[in-house]
Tab-separated table of C-alpha atoms in Angstrom:
chain	number	residue	atom	x	y	z
A	9	MET	CA	-119.916	-65.931	-5.837
A	10	GLU	CA	-117.066	-68.356	-5.355
A	11	THR	CA	-115.220	-68.220	-8.652
A	12	ILE	CA	-113.931	-71.346	-10.387
A	13	ILE	CA	-111.404	-69.299	-12.352
A	14	PRO	CA	-108.670	-68.040	-9.999
A	15	LYS	CA	-107.272	-64.544	-10.221
A	16	GLY	CA	-104.532	-64.421	-12.813
A	17	LEU	CA	-103.911	-65.213	-16.466
A	18	VAL	CA	-106.104	-67.494	-18.549
A	19	VAL	CA	-104.575	-68.437	-21.902
A	20	SER	CA	-106.838	-68.933	-24.894
A	21	CYS	CA	-105.617	-71.969	-26.858
A	22	GLN	CA	-107.569	-72.157	-30.104
A	23	ALA	CA	-107.049	-72.890	-33.778
A	24	LEU	CA	-109.712	-72.822	-36.473
A	25	ARG	CA	-109.925	-75.329	-39.298
A	26	ASN	CA	-108.133	-73.036	-41.765
A	27	GLU	CA	-105.195	-72.305	-39.440
A	28	PRO	CA	-101.808	-74.089	-39.344
A	29	LEU	CA	-102.116	-75.286	-35.740
A	30	TYR	CA	-105.491	-76.971	-36.270
A	31	GLY	CA	-105.675	-80.708	-35.625
A	32	GLY	CA	-103.464	-83.274	-33.942
A	33	ASP	CA	-102.284	-82.669	-30.394
A	34	THR	CA	-100.968	-79.143	-30.946
A	35	ILE	CA	-103.610	-77.358	-28.883
A	36	PRO	CA	-103.333	-79.671	-25.834
A	37	LYS	CA	-99.534	-79.228	-25.914
A	38	MET	CA	-100.017	-75.467	-26.116
A	39	ALA	CA	-102.300	-75.651	-23.074
A	40	LEU	CA	-99.671	-77.648	-21.197
A	41	ALA	CA	-97.056	-75.020	-22.032
A	42	ALA	CA	-99.415	-72.325	-20.729
A	43	LYS	CA	-99.948	-74.276	-17.506
A	44	LEU	CA	-96.212	-74.737	-16.992
A	45	GLY	CA	-95.778	-71.020	-17.639
A	46	GLY	CA	-98.138	-70.144	-14.798
A	47	ALA	CA	-101.563	-69.800	-16.416
A	48	VAL	CA	-104.488	-70.308	-14.027
A	49	GLY	CA	-106.898	-71.485	-16.708
A	50	ILE	CA	-107.412	-72.260	-20.390
A	51	ARG	CA	-110.030	-71.037	-22.853
A	52	ALA	CA	-110.710	-73.503	-25.658
A	53	ASN	CA	-112.967	-74.068	-28.658
A	54	THR	CA	-114.689	-77.377	-29.614
A	55	VAL	CA	-115.499	-80.363	-27.453
A	56	ARG	CA	-112.613	-82.259	-29.030
A	57	ASP	CA	-110.002	-79.721	-27.922
A	58	ILE	CA	-111.631	-79.168	-24.530
A	59	ASN	CA	-111.575	-82.864	-23.694
A	60	ALA	CA	-108.067	-83.343	-25.104
A	61	ILE	CA	-106.774	-80.451	-22.987
A	62	TYR	CA	-108.487	-81.897	-19.923
A	63	ARG	CA	-106.737	-85.229	-20.494
A	64	ARG	CA	-103.345	-83.637	-21.195
A	65	LEU	CA	-103.520	-81.489	-18.056
A	66	LYS	CA	-105.090	-84.301	-16.027
A	67	GLY	CA	-107.824	-81.875	-15.010
A	68	GLY	CA	-105.188	-79.591	-13.531
A	69	LEU	CA	-106.671	-76.288	-14.727
A	70	PRO	CA	-110.219	-75.016	-15.219
A	71	ILE	CA	-111.226	-74.803	-18.875
A	72	ILE	CA	-113.512	-72.118	-20.279
A	73	GLY	CA	-115.275	-73.909	-23.114
A	74	LEU	CA	-116.995	-72.541	-26.180
A	75	ILE	CA	-118.023	-73.728	-29.608
A	76	LYS	CA	-117.629	-71.432	-32.598
A	77	ARG	CA	-120.169	-72.102	-35.310
A	78	ASP	CA	-121.408	-69.860	-38.111
A	79	TYR	CA	-125.097	-69.608	-38.966
A	80	PRO	CA	-126.342	-67.780	-42.072
A	81	ASP	CA	-129.002	-65.735	-40.270
A	82	SER	CA	-126.891	-64.317	-37.435
A	83	PRO	CA	-123.504	-62.709	-36.732
A	84	VAL	CA	-123.319	-64.562	-33.389
A	85	TYR	CA	-120.859	-67.459	-33.572
A	86	ILE	CA	-119.677	-68.192	-30.006
A	87	THR	CA	-121.963	-70.876	-28.539
A	88	PRO	CA	-124.865	-69.416	-30.497
A	89	THR	CA	-127.611	-72.029	-30.022
A	90	LEU	CA	-128.907	-74.781	-27.795
A	91	LYS	CA	-127.026	-77.363	-29.856
A	92	GLU	CA	-123.656	-75.933	-28.830
A	93	ALA	CA	-124.765	-75.375	-25.231
A	94	LYS	CA	-125.806	-79.029	-24.922
A	95	ALA	CA	-122.441	-80.177	-26.286
A	96	LEU	CA	-120.566	-78.040	-23.758
A	97	ILE	CA	-122.665	-79.318	-20.867
A	98	GLY	CA	-121.503	-82.803	-21.786
A	99	SER	CA	-117.866	-81.794	-22.220
A	100	ARG	CA	-115.022	-81.511	-19.715
A	101	CYS	CA	-115.152	-77.721	-19.651
A	102	SER	CA	-115.482	-76.026	-16.266
A	103	VAL	CA	-117.181	-72.851	-17.521
A	104	ILE	CA	-119.443	-72.351	-20.557
A	105	ALA	CA	-118.750	-69.193	-22.568
A	106	MET	CA	-121.222	-67.672	-24.999
A	107	ASP	CA	-121.758	-64.493	-26.972
A	108	ALA	CA	-123.959	-62.232	-24.854
A	109	THR	CA	-124.097	-59.267	-27.210
A	110	ALA	CA	-127.427	-57.682	-28.101
A	111	ARG	CA	-127.249	-58.993	-31.660
A	112	PRO	CA	-129.929	-61.410	-32.923
A	113	ARG	CA	-129.058	-65.087	-32.457
A	114	PRO	CA	-129.667	-67.846	-35.022
A	115	ASN	CA	-133.300	-68.881	-35.512
A	116	GLY	CA	-134.454	-66.198	-33.093
A	117	VAL	CA	-132.972	-67.985	-30.079
A	118	GLN	CA	-133.117	-65.884	-26.907
A	119	ILE	CA	-130.075	-65.774	-24.672
A	120	ALA	CA	-132.248	-65.926	-21.548
A	121	ASP	CA	-133.593	-69.289	-22.722
A	122	LEU	CA	-130.049	-70.633	-23.125
A	123	VAL	CA	-129.116	-69.479	-19.636
A	124	ARG	CA	-132.208	-71.131	-18.158
A	125	TYR	CA	-131.500	-74.366	-20.019
A	126	ILE	CA	-127.915	-74.541	-18.772
A	127	ARG	CA	-128.915	-73.684	-15.196
A	128	ALA	CA	-131.553	-76.444	-15.184
A	129	ARG	CA	-129.190	-79.139	-16.439
A	130	SER	CA	-125.715	-78.218	-15.265
A	131	ASP	CA	-123.886	-76.604	-12.380
A	132	LYS	CA	-121.244	-75.172	-14.707
A	133	PRO	CA	-120.804	-71.391	-14.414
A	134	ILE	CA	-121.554	-69.326	-17.523
A	135	MET	CA	-119.396	-66.581	-19.058
A	136	ALA	CA	-120.908	-63.715	-21.065
A	137	ASP	CA	-118.773	-62.462	-23.941
A	138	ILE	CA	-119.865	-58.837	-24.299
A	139	ALA	CA	-118.900	-55.771	-26.341
A	140	THR	CA	-120.584	-52.892	-24.493
A	141	TYR	CA	-121.329	-51.654	-21.007
A	142	GLU	CA	-125.066	-52.157	-21.552
A	143	GLU	CA	-124.558	-55.778	-22.625
A	144	ALA	CA	-122.470	-56.425	-19.526
A	145	MET	CA	-125.159	-55.035	-17.249
A	146	ALA	CA	-127.848	-57.077	-19.014
A	147	ALA	CA	-125.727	-60.232	-18.628
A	148	ASP	CA	-125.269	-59.494	-14.949
A	149	GLU	CA	-129.053	-59.196	-14.574
A	150	LEU	CA	-129.513	-62.523	-16.385
A	151	GLY	CA	-127.308	-64.207	-13.804
A	152	PHE	CA	-124.094	-64.853	-15.713
A	153	ASP	CA	-121.201	-65.774	-13.421
A	154	TYR	CA	-118.556	-64.013	-15.509
A	155	VAL	CA	-118.670	-60.996	-17.803
A	156	SER	CA	-115.794	-60.788	-20.285
A	157	THR	CA	-114.938	-57.979	-22.725
A	158	THR	CA	-114.225	-60.566	-25.447
A	159	MET	CA	-116.355	-58.968	-28.169
A	160	ARG	CA	-115.244	-55.355	-27.686
A	161	SER	CA	-114.377	-53.907	-31.140
A	162	TYR	CA	-115.671	-57.067	-32.881
A	163	THR	CA	-119.296	-55.995	-33.273
A	164	GLU	CA	-120.695	-53.390	-35.662
A	165	GLU	CA	-121.557	-51.121	-32.758
A	166	THR	CA	-118.031	-51.209	-31.277
A	167	LYS	CA	-116.012	-51.457	-34.483
A	168	GLY	CA	-112.988	-49.194	-34.206
A	169	CYS	CA	-112.992	-49.052	-30.409
A	170	ALA	CA	-109.465	-49.259	-29.074
A	171	ILE	CA	-108.683	-52.427	-27.156
A	172	PRO	CA	-107.798	-53.226	-24.508
A	173	ASP	CA	-110.221	-50.742	-22.952
A	174	PRO	CA	-109.179	-49.957	-19.362
A	175	GLU	CA	-111.959	-47.386	-19.005
A	176	LEU	CA	-114.649	-49.969	-19.786
A	177	CYS	CA	-113.015	-52.502	-17.459
A	178	ALA	CA	-112.946	-49.990	-14.602
A	179	ARG	CA	-116.591	-49.087	-15.201
A	180	LEU	CA	-117.653	-52.717	-15.229
A	181	LEU	CA	-115.685	-53.456	-12.093
A	182	ARG	CA	-117.532	-50.614	-10.389
A	183	ASP	CA	-121.060	-51.340	-11.630
A	184	VAL	CA	-121.389	-55.091	-12.220
A	185	LYS	CA	-123.092	-56.359	-9.089
A	186	HIS	CA	-122.824	-60.149	-9.174
A	187	ALA	CA	-120.585	-61.452	-11.967
A	188	THR	CA	-116.786	-61.550	-11.980
A	189	VAL	CA	-115.366	-59.094	-14.515
A	190	VAL	CA	-112.870	-60.561	-16.992
A	191	ALA	CA	-110.685	-58.533	-19.357
A	192	GLU	CA	-110.121	-60.057	-22.794
A	193	GLY	CA	-109.207	-58.650	-26.176
A	194	GLY	CA	-106.294	-56.677	-27.565
A	195	ILE	CA	-103.871	-57.320	-24.712
A	196	ASN	CA	-100.689	-57.865	-26.702
A	197	SER	CA	-97.996	-56.366	-24.513
A	198	CYS	CA	-96.953	-56.265	-20.870
A	199	ASP	CA	-97.743	-52.553	-20.797
A	200	GLY	CA	-101.264	-53.276	-22.030
A	201	LEU	CA	-101.693	-55.875	-19.313
A	202	ARG	CA	-100.447	-53.442	-16.662
A	203	GLU	CA	-103.041	-50.902	-17.804
A	204	ILE	CA	-105.783	-53.453	-17.237
A	205	LEU	CA	-104.438	-54.591	-13.882
A	206	ASP	CA	-104.240	-50.961	-12.753
A	207	THR	CA	-108.040	-50.789	-13.033
A	208	GLY	CA	-108.348	-53.470	-10.360
A	209	VAL	CA	-109.452	-56.238	-12.722
A	210	SER	CA	-107.669	-59.423	-11.696
A	211	HIS	CA	-109.054	-61.976	-14.190
A	212	VAL	CA	-107.488	-61.672	-17.640
A	213	ILE	CA	-107.631	-63.781	-20.806
A	214	ILE	CA	-104.918	-63.487	-23.448
A	215	GLY	CA	-104.935	-65.450	-26.679
A	216	GLY	CA	-103.336	-64.189	-29.866
A	217	ALA	CA	-100.331	-62.553	-28.233
A	218	ILE	CA	-99.335	-65.943	-26.800
A	219	THR	CA	-100.820	-68.734	-28.905
A	220	ARG	CA	-101.034	-67.533	-32.529
A	221	PRO	CA	-97.537	-67.794	-34.047
A	222	LEU	CA	-98.778	-66.950	-37.541
A	223	SER	CA	-100.138	-63.539	-36.514
A	224	ILE	CA	-97.236	-62.912	-34.130
A	225	THR	CA	-94.785	-63.552	-36.976
A	226	GLN	CA	-96.751	-61.281	-39.303
A	227	THR	CA	-96.551	-58.463	-36.753
A	228	TYR	CA	-92.765	-58.541	-36.832
A	229	VAL	CA	-92.566	-59.085	-40.582
A	230	ASN	CA	-94.707	-55.991	-41.097
A	231	VAL	CA	-92.045	-53.968	-39.286
A	232	PHE	CA	-89.548	-55.078	-41.923
A	233	SER	CA	-91.999	-54.121	-44.664
A	234	SER	CA	-92.495	-50.633	-43.268
A	235	HIS	CA	-88.818	-50.084	-42.451
A	236	GLY	CA	-87.057	-49.288	-45.708
A	237	GLY	CA	-89.516	-51.181	-47.908
A	238	PHE	CA	-87.912	-54.610	-47.647
A	239	THR	CA	-89.178	-57.872	-46.226
A	240	ALA	CA	-87.616	-60.329	-43.805
A	241	SER	CA	-87.234	-62.892	-46.614
A	242	GLU	CA	-84.860	-60.669	-48.608
A	243	ASN	CA	-81.105	-61.224	-48.284
């Protein structure tokens, strides 16, 4: 398969409604900064942000698009139903990402039906966000173009698994027959990235370690809190 996402670093530029960076032109500016820094692609949530990033970058980088939406009858929230898939088909995203875990989808939707729908109406590649080896192999059989470790440690079955997981990445790289393997999740240092690259995986997505200043700040503040029992705000 000729991949739309080049080898290298994709930066996830996202902000949810309850986060400080939500709204305005913050996310497109963040995507531009990532591009200028050498990113080979952007991962983004919502049609609004996807299209705004496309305009800001003048189509200069491929965009992995997704829509996060909660449904009361399912834990799946990344492009969970046909409604979100349709919206992404009509957006400026280059690749459509969706949860491809084995968990039940809203209203009993089957992931194979979503894949067939997208294939029939779009030539956009599809990315499977998986948590386990078995889910990755199933996604490969379904014809996904990319398999990403996005959901590792975020499902009940994988809760507590250390991420990033070089062992899983190496296994996927060896056994996935058709899809391009993408490493995502828990890569928050250069050493962690080197561990992943040492497996041979060459497509990597990093989000929080680059684009979430609130959580990055909290990480450093927590060091103050655990070092002598004082906080950074104390004089």
